[in-house]
Amino acid sequence: SQQGEEDPQALSIQEGENATMNCSYKTSINNLQWYRQNSGRGLVHLILIRSNEREKHSGRLRVTLDTSKKSSSLLITASRAADTASYFCATDSNDYKLSFGAGTTVTVRA
Amino acid sequence: DAGITQSPRYKITETGRQVTLMCHQTWSHSYMFWYRQDLGHGLRLIYYSAAADITDKGEVPDGYVVSRSKTENFPLTLESATRSQTSVYFCASSAGLYNEGQFFGPGTRLTVL
């Protein structure tokens, strides 16, 4: 069963705007990861945040983690057309198996 | 070429036939995984392997068989394909316990008629 659930399911924004998507999960985790999937391609790892971290940055990406609410958010700043993709959160509990959500589809309009 | 490759990229087969999907990685990663991706379900883990000759079931293993005789290869076999196994299959690998995330192959789109 899916551990993570992304919200919203789909997001459409104008180029240059920020995109925010959220992930909620059910059980305690060791870490949470975000992946990007371009249409017809495999997933690409974006960022990993550990359970003892609250915020992490990587380029235009900002990830937050609130373990008390069992939720995470991914912010993409100054979006570009190339950011058009599906974004998945994945949680790692007490073993090395990842549990993925159903994803958020982001469309960046030129 | 370095990386993780899958073959074939596209496959059409008939119900009841045996199908093997291949996965090869050049990083000598210990861990390898097979997922299926279906609309509305995200990615679901089928099988995984922590090292050569060590495999274990994931969330949806029924109807699938894996083997890992060499570190770099992790084939997935559908013993008797069913229509419900029509999906996109992704292989992934990682060096350790997700310290760097998983690296995914390009996927195999399988259609079972």
PDB file of C-alpha atoms in Angstrom:
ATOM      1  CA  SER A   1       0.000   0.000   0.000  1.00  0.00           C
ATOM      2  CA  GLN A   2       1.097   3.568  -0.629  1.00  0.00           C
ATOM      3  CA  GLN A   3       2.740   5.274   2.296  1.00  0.00           C
ATOM      4  CA  GLY A   4       2.958   8.725   0.747  1.00  0.00           C
ATOM      5  CA  GLU A   5       0.193  10.748  -0.851  1.00  0.00           C
ATOM      6  CA  GLU A   6       0.916  13.868  -2.867  1.00  0.00           C
ATOM      7  CA  ASP A   7      -1.316  16.874  -3.063  1.00  0.00           C
ATOM      8  CA  PRO A   8      -2.415  18.322  -5.410  1.00  0.00           C
ATOM      9  CA  GLN A   9      -2.705  15.639  -8.067  1.00  0.00           C
ATOM     10  CA  ALA A  10      -2.061  18.235 -10.759  1.00  0.00           C
ATOM     11  CA  LEU A  11      -0.697  21.756 -10.832  1.00  0.00           C
ATOM     12  CA  SER A  12      -0.486  24.266 -13.676  1.00  0.00           C
ATOM     13  CA  ILE A  13       1.613  27.392 -13.296  1.00  0.00           C
ATOM     14  CA  GLN A  14       3.135  30.153 -15.390  1.00  0.00           C
ATOM     15  CA  GLU A  15       6.842  30.130 -16.116  1.00  0.00           C
ATOM     16  CA  GLY A  16       8.669  32.062 -13.415  1.00  0.00           C
ATOM     17  CA  GLU A  17       6.120  31.247 -10.703  1.00  0.00           C
ATOM     18  CA  ASN A  18       6.781  28.985  -7.750  1.00  0.00           C
ATOM     19  CA  ALA A  19       5.298  25.493  -7.523  1.00  0.00           C
ATOM     20  CA  THR A  20       4.504  23.872  -4.203  1.00  0.00           C
ATOM     21  CA  MET A  21       3.386  20.306  -3.668  1.00  0.00           C
ATOM     22  CA  ASN A  22       2.809  18.376  -0.502  1.00  0.00           C
ATOM     23  CA  CYS A  23       3.281  14.819   0.646  1.00  0.00           C
ATOM     24  CA  SER A  24       1.622  13.164   3.609  1.00  0.00           C
ATOM     25  CA  TYR A  25       2.573   9.782   4.986  1.00  0.00           C
ATOM     26  CA  LYS A  26       1.231   7.407   7.592  1.00  0.00           C
ATOM     27  CA  THR A  27       3.997   5.763   9.596  1.00  0.00           C
ATOM     28  CA  SER A  28       7.309   6.938  11.039  1.00  0.00           C
ATOM     29  CA  ILE A  29      10.150   7.240   8.565  1.00  0.00           C
ATOM     30  CA  ASN A  30      13.944   7.275   8.384  1.00  0.00           C
ATOM     31  CA  ASN A  31      14.009   9.630   5.450  1.00  0.00           C
ATOM     32  CA  LEU A  32      11.833  11.066   2.713  1.00  0.00           C
ATOM     33  CA  GLN A  33      12.879  11.541  -0.881  1.00  0.00           C
ATOM     34  CA  TRP A  34      11.527  13.416  -3.855  1.00  0.00           C
ATOM     35  CA  TYR A  35      11.817  12.193  -7.420  1.00  0.00           C
ATOM     36  CA  ARG A  36      10.979  13.720 -10.792  1.00  0.00           C
ATOM     37  CA  GLN A  37       9.671  11.814 -13.794  1.00  0.00           C
ATOM     38  CA  ASN A  38       9.547  13.345 -17.230  1.00  0.00           C
ATOM     39  CA  SER A  39       7.005  11.896 -19.627  1.00  0.00           C
ATOM     40  CA  GLY A  40       8.042   8.456 -20.830  1.00  0.00           C
ATOM     41  CA  ARG A  41      11.218   8.383 -18.755  1.00  0.00           C
ATOM     42  CA  GLY A  42      12.465   6.819 -15.553  1.00  0.00           C
ATOM     43  CA  LEU A  43      12.455   8.587 -12.211  1.00  0.00           C
ATOM     44  CA  VAL A  44      15.281  10.888 -11.235  1.00  0.00           C
ATOM     45  CA  HIS A  45      16.246  11.414  -7.621  1.00  0.00           C
ATOM     46  CA  LEU A  46      16.014  15.076  -6.593  1.00  0.00           C
ATOM     47  CA  ILE A  47      16.593  15.359  -2.883  1.00  0.00           C
ATOM     48  CA  LEU A  48      16.609  13.352   0.333  1.00  0.00           C
ATOM     49  CA  ILE A  49      15.690  14.728   3.744  1.00  0.00           C
ATOM     50  CA  ARG A  50      16.327  12.738   6.896  1.00  0.00           C
ATOM     51  CA  SER A  51      13.844  12.449   9.738  1.00  0.00           C
ATOM     52  CA  ASN A  52      15.965  14.681  11.984  1.00  0.00           C
ATOM     53  CA  GLU A  53      16.109  17.474   9.383  1.00  0.00           C
ATOM     54  CA  ARG A  54      13.460  20.131   8.950  1.00  0.00           C
ATOM     55  CA  GLU A  55      14.507  21.856   5.739  1.00  0.00           C
ATOM     56  CA  LYS A  56      16.853  21.215   2.868  1.00  0.00           C
ATOM     57  CA  HIS A  57      17.796  23.127  -0.264  1.00  0.00           C
ATOM     58  CA  SER A  58      19.185  22.066  -3.595  1.00  0.00           C
ATOM     59  CA  GLY A  59      19.398  24.720  -6.289  1.00  0.00           C
ATOM     60  CA  ARG A  60      15.832  25.913  -6.933  1.00  0.00           C
ATOM     61  CA  LEU A  61      14.370  23.170  -4.771  1.00  0.00           C
ATOM     62  CA  ARG A  62      13.371  23.554  -1.158  1.00  0.00           C
ATOM     63  CA  VAL A  63      12.070  20.631   0.855  1.00  0.00           C
ATOM     64  CA  THR A  64      10.572  20.782   4.309  1.00  0.00           C
ATOM     65  CA  LEU A  65       9.704  17.947   6.639  1.00  0.00           C
ATOM     66  CA  ASP A  66       7.347  18.039   9.602  1.00  0.00           C
ATOM     67  CA  THR A  67       7.480  14.677  11.325  1.00  0.00           C
ATOM     68  CA  SER A  68       4.858  15.704  13.891  1.00  0.00           C
ATOM     69  CA  LYS A  69       2.364  16.199  11.057  1.00  0.00           C
ATOM     70  CA  LYS A  70       3.831  13.406   8.942  1.00  0.00           C
ATOM     71  CA  SER A  71       4.115  15.724   5.981  1.00  0.00           C
ATOM     72  CA  SER A  72       6.639  17.182   3.581  1.00  0.00           C
ATOM     73  CA  SER A  73       6.543  19.890   0.962  1.00  0.00           C
ATOM     74  CA  LEU A  74       8.553  20.462  -2.191  1.00  0.00           C
ATOM     75  CA  LEU A  75       8.914  24.002  -3.475  1.00  0.00           C
ATOM     76  CA  ILE A  76      10.284  24.715  -6.928  1.00  0.00           C
ATOM     77  CA  THR A  77      11.165  28.378  -7.282  1.00  0.00           C
ATOM     78  CA  ALA A  78      11.217  30.366 -10.519  1.00  0.00           C
ATOM     79  CA  SER A  79       9.794  27.483 -12.528  1.00  0.00           C
ATOM     80  CA  ARG A  80      10.884  26.768 -16.087  1.00  0.00           C
ATOM     81  CA  ALA A  81       9.290  24.839 -18.908  1.00  0.00           C
ATOM     82  CA  ALA A  82      11.802  22.048 -18.233  1.00  0.00           C
ATOM     83  CA  ASP A  83      10.261  21.577 -14.776  1.00  0.00           C
ATOM     84  CA  THR A  84       7.148  20.145 -16.440  1.00  0.00           C
ATOM     85  CA  ALA A  85       7.066  16.610 -15.034  1.00  0.00           C
ATOM     86  CA  SER A  86       5.503  14.397 -12.404  1.00  0.00           C
ATOM     87  CA  TYR A  87       6.925  14.620  -8.904  1.00  0.00           C
ATOM     88  CA  PHE A  88       6.825  11.766  -6.422  1.00  0.00           C
ATOM     89  CA  CYS A  89       7.604  11.564  -2.761  1.00  0.00           C
ATOM     90  CA  ALA A  90       8.983   8.314  -1.413  1.00  0.00           C
ATOM     91  CA  THR A  91       9.373   7.275   2.191  1.00  0.00           C
ATOM     92  CA  ASP A  92      11.810   4.878   3.739  1.00  0.00           C
ATOM     93  CA  SER A  93      10.627   3.292   6.963  1.00  0.00           C
ATOM     94  CA  ASN A  94      12.563   0.631   8.846  1.00  0.00           C
ATOM     95  CA  ASP A  95      13.975  -1.228   5.891  1.00  0.00           C
ATOM     96  CA  TYR A  96      15.461  -0.128   2.612  1.00  0.00           C
ATOM     97  CA  LYS A  97      12.271  -0.419   0.625  1.00  0.00           C
ATOM     98  CA  LEU A  98      10.806   2.820  -0.651  1.00  0.00           C
ATOM     99  CA  SER A  99       7.084   3.479  -0.729  1.00  0.00           C
ATOM    100  CA  PHE A 100       6.008   5.942  -3.432  1.00  0.00           C
ATOM    101  CA  GLY A 101       2.981   8.169  -3.662  1.00  0.00           C
ATOM    102  CA  ALA A 102       0.865   8.550  -6.805  1.00  0.00           C
ATOM    103  CA  GLY A 103       2.588  11.798  -7.743  1.00  0.00           C
ATOM    104  CA  THR A 104       1.824  15.414  -8.598  1.00  0.00           C
ATOM    105  CA  THR A 105       1.797  16.363 -12.274  1.00  0.00           C
ATOM    106  CA  VAL A 106       3.236  19.832 -12.794  1.00  0.00           C
ATOM    107  CA  THR A 107       2.724  21.760 -16.020  1.00  0.00           C
ATOM    108  CA  VAL A 108       4.695  24.948 -16.519  1.00  0.00           C
ATOM    109  CA  ARG A 109       3.132  27.242 -19.145  1.00  0.00           C
ATOM    110  CA  ALA A 110       5.364  29.469 -21.221  1.00  0.00           C
TER     111      ALA A 110
ATOM    112  CA  ASP B   1      27.855   2.872 -21.341  1.00  0.00           C
ATOM    113  CA  ALA B   2      27.644   3.593 -17.663  1.00  0.00           C
ATOM    114  CA  GLY B   3      24.308   3.567 -15.942  1.00  0.00           C
ATOM    115  CA  ILE B   4      21.281   1.353 -15.728  1.00  0.00           C
ATOM    116  CA  THR B   5      19.666  -0.105 -18.814  1.00  0.00           C
ATOM    117  CA  GLN B   6      16.535  -2.116 -19.420  1.00  0.00           C
ATOM    118  CA  SER B   7      15.572  -4.306 -22.335  1.00  0.00           C
ATOM    119  CA  PRO B   8      13.395  -4.534 -24.205  1.00  0.00           C
ATOM    120  CA  ARG B   9      11.956  -1.030 -24.035  1.00  0.00           C
ATOM    121  CA  TYR B  10       8.636  -2.193 -25.467  1.00  0.00           C
ATOM    122  CA  LYS B  11       7.106  -5.642 -25.483  1.00  0.00           C
ATOM    123  CA  ILE B  12       3.788  -7.025 -26.619  1.00  0.00           C
ATOM    124  CA  THR B  13       2.954 -10.560 -25.626  1.00  0.00           C
ATOM    125  CA  GLU B  14      -0.022 -12.831 -25.245  1.00  0.00           C
ATOM    126  CA  THR B  15      -1.728 -14.178 -22.170  1.00  0.00           C
ATOM    127  CA  GLY B  16       0.004 -17.272 -20.827  1.00  0.00           C
ATOM    128  CA  ARG B  17       3.399 -16.624 -22.384  1.00  0.00           C
ATOM    129  CA  GLN B  18       6.585 -16.326 -20.360  1.00  0.00           C
ATOM    130  CA  VAL B  19       8.327 -12.975 -20.587  1.00  0.00           C
ATOM    131  CA  THR B  20      11.677 -11.885 -19.183  1.00  0.00           C
ATOM    132  CA  LEU B  21      12.592  -8.259 -18.671  1.00  0.00           C
ATOM    133  CA  MET B  22      16.270  -7.516 -18.358  1.00  0.00           C
ATOM    134  CA  CYS B  23      18.016  -4.991 -16.163  1.00  0.00           C
ATOM    135  CA  HIS B  24      21.729  -4.217 -16.163  1.00  0.00           C
ATOM    136  CA  GLN B  25      23.687  -1.692 -14.117  1.00  0.00           C
ATOM    137  CA  THR B  26      27.333  -0.761 -14.400  1.00  0.00           C
ATOM    138  CA  TRP B  27      27.881   0.846 -10.997  1.00  0.00           C
ATOM    139  CA  SER B  28      28.230  -2.408  -9.003  1.00  0.00           C
ATOM    140  CA  HIS B  29      25.422  -1.212  -6.761  1.00  0.00           C
ATOM    141  CA  SER B  30      24.463  -3.753  -4.121  1.00  0.00           C
ATOM    142  CA  TYR B  31      20.739  -3.067  -4.156  1.00  0.00           C
ATOM    143  CA  MET B  32      18.431  -3.542  -7.116  1.00  0.00           C
ATOM    144  CA  PHE B  33      14.685  -3.190  -7.377  1.00  0.00           C
ATOM    145  CA  TRP B  34      11.805  -3.881  -9.733  1.00  0.00           C
ATOM    146  CA  TYR B  35       8.738  -1.660  -9.745  1.00  0.00           C
ATOM    147  CA  ARG B  36       5.600  -1.484 -11.805  1.00  0.00           C
ATOM    148  CA  GLN B  37       3.883   1.795 -12.533  1.00  0.00           C
ATOM    149  CA  ASP B  38       0.176   1.956 -13.197  1.00  0.00           C
ATOM    150  CA  LEU B  39      -2.120   4.956 -13.398  1.00  0.00           C
ATOM    151  CA  GLY B  40      -3.518   5.782  -9.985  1.00  0.00           C
ATOM    152  CA  HIS B  41      -1.102   3.511  -8.128  1.00  0.00           C
ATOM    153  CA  GLY B  42       2.216   5.251  -8.427  1.00  0.00           C
ATOM    154  CA  LEU B  43       5.140   2.856  -8.246  1.00  0.00           C
ATOM    155  CA  ARG B  44       4.745  -0.451  -6.515  1.00  0.00           C
ATOM    156  CA  LEU B  45       7.671  -2.637  -5.521  1.00  0.00           C
ATOM    157  CA  ILE B  46       7.631  -6.123  -7.020  1.00  0.00           C
ATOM    158  CA  TYR B  47      10.926  -7.615  -5.869  1.00  0.00           C
ATOM    159  CA  TYR B  48      14.228  -6.370  -4.573  1.00  0.00           C
ATOM    160  CA  SER B  49      17.721  -7.688  -4.024  1.00  0.00           C
ATOM    161  CA  ALA B  50      20.313  -6.672  -1.459  1.00  0.00           C
ATOM    162  CA  ALA B  51      23.181  -8.508  -3.184  1.00  0.00           C
ATOM    163  CA  ALA B  52      23.873 -11.318  -5.605  1.00  0.00           C
ATOM    164  CA  ASP B  53      21.849 -14.399  -4.690  1.00  0.00           C
ATOM    165  CA  ILE B  54      19.761 -12.454  -2.154  1.00  0.00           C
ATOM    166  CA  THR B  55      16.247 -11.527  -3.251  1.00  0.00           C
ATOM    167  CA  ASP B  56      13.013 -10.801  -1.445  1.00  0.00           C
ATOM    168  CA  LYS B  57       9.402 -10.001  -2.191  1.00  0.00           C
ATOM    169  CA  GLY B  58       8.008  -6.531  -2.354  1.00  0.00           C
ATOM    170  CA  GLU B  59       4.416  -5.348  -2.302  1.00  0.00           C
ATOM    171  CA  VAL B  60       3.118  -7.109  -5.440  1.00  0.00           C
ATOM    172  CA  PRO B  61       5.255 -10.221  -6.148  1.00  0.00           C
ATOM    173  CA  ASP B  62       2.572 -12.670  -7.321  1.00  0.00           C
ATOM    174  CA  GLY B  63       3.153 -13.905 -10.864  1.00  0.00           C
ATOM    175  CA  TYR B  64       6.752 -12.716 -11.000  1.00  0.00           C
ATOM    176  CA  VAL B  65      10.109 -14.420 -10.476  1.00  0.00           C
ATOM    177  CA  VAL B  66      13.534 -12.822 -10.124  1.00  0.00           C
ATOM    178  CA  SER B  67      17.100 -14.005  -9.942  1.00  0.00           C
ATOM    179  CA  ARG B  68      20.402 -12.318  -9.290  1.00  0.00           C
ATOM    180  CA  SER B  69      23.365 -14.524 -10.107  1.00  0.00           C
ATOM    181  CA  LYS B  70      25.566 -11.511 -10.889  1.00  0.00           C
ATOM    182  CA  THR B  71      25.656  -8.157  -9.118  1.00  0.00           C
ATOM    183  CA  GLU B  72      25.039  -6.206 -12.315  1.00  0.00           C
ATOM    184  CA  ASN B  73      22.003  -8.110 -13.627  1.00  0.00           C
ATOM    185  CA  PHE B  74      18.535  -8.461 -12.179  1.00  0.00           C
ATOM    186  CA  PRO B  75      16.080 -10.077 -14.627  1.00  0.00           C
ATOM    187  CA  LEU B  76      12.353 -10.147 -13.941  1.00  0.00           C
ATOM    188  CA  THR B  77      10.311 -13.030 -15.353  1.00  0.00           C
ATOM    189  CA  LEU B  78       6.580 -13.185 -15.771  1.00  0.00           C
ATOM    190  CA  GLU B  79       6.014 -16.923 -15.708  1.00  0.00           C
ATOM    191  CA  SER B  80       2.579 -16.877 -17.366  1.00  0.00           C
ATOM    192  CA  ALA B  81       1.623 -13.359 -18.369  1.00  0.00           C
ATOM    193  CA  THR B  82      -1.840 -12.031 -17.564  1.00  0.00           C
ATOM    194  CA  ARG B  83      -3.604  -8.896 -18.804  1.00  0.00           C
ATOM    195  CA  SER B  84      -3.357  -7.406 -15.328  1.00  0.00           C
ATOM    196  CA  GLN B  85       0.422  -7.402 -15.755  1.00  0.00           C
ATOM    197  CA  THR B  86       0.167  -4.847 -18.551  1.00  0.00           C
ATOM    198  CA  SER B  87       2.192  -1.999 -17.087  1.00  0.00           C
ATOM    199  CA  VAL B  88       5.393  -0.016 -17.250  1.00  0.00           C
ATOM    200  CA  TYR B  89       8.206  -1.767 -15.408  1.00  0.00           C
ATOM    201  CA  PHE B  90      11.128   0.089 -13.895  1.00  0.00           C
ATOM    202  CA  CYS B  91      14.353  -1.310 -12.600  1.00  0.00           C
ATOM    203  CA  ALA B  92      16.367   0.698 -10.087  1.00  0.00           C
ATOM    204  CA  SER B  93      19.600   0.366  -8.160  1.00  0.00           C
ATOM    205  CA  SER B  94      21.234   1.996  -5.190  1.00  0.00           C
ATOM    206  CA  ALA B  95      24.641   1.760  -3.576  1.00  0.00           C
ATOM    207  CA  GLY B  96      23.459   1.741   0.006  1.00  0.00           C
ATOM    208  CA  LEU B  97      20.463   2.291   2.146  1.00  0.00           C
ATOM    209  CA  TYR B  98      19.141   5.205   0.129  1.00  0.00           C
ATOM    210  CA  ASN B  99      21.957   7.569   1.042  1.00  0.00           C
ATOM    211  CA  GLU B 100      22.045   8.793  -2.528  1.00  0.00           C
ATOM    212  CA  GLY B 101      18.587   7.764  -3.610  1.00  0.00           C
ATOM    213  CA  GLN B 102      17.780   5.160  -6.217  1.00  0.00           C
ATOM    214  CA  PHE B 103      18.817   5.314  -9.859  1.00  0.00           C
ATOM    215  CA  PHE B 104      16.119   4.287 -12.295  1.00  0.00           C
ATOM    216  CA  GLY B 105      16.279   2.697 -15.702  1.00  0.00           C
ATOM    217  CA  PRO B 106      14.236   4.036 -18.637  1.00  0.00           C
ATOM    218  CA  GLY B 107      11.468   1.498 -18.179  1.00  0.00           C
ATOM    219  CA  THR B 108       9.888  -1.308 -20.202  1.00  0.00           C
ATOM    220  CA  ARG B 109       6.343  -0.851 -21.458  1.00  0.00           C
ATOM    221  CA  LEU B 110       4.711  -4.290 -21.453  1.00  0.00           C
ATOM    222  CA  THR B 111       1.379  -5.017 -23.050  1.00  0.00           C
ATOM    223  CA  VAL B 112      -0.286  -8.386 -22.489  1.00  0.00           C
ATOM    224  CA  LEU B 113      -3.030  -9.146 -24.994  1.00  0.00           C
TER     225      LEU B 113
END
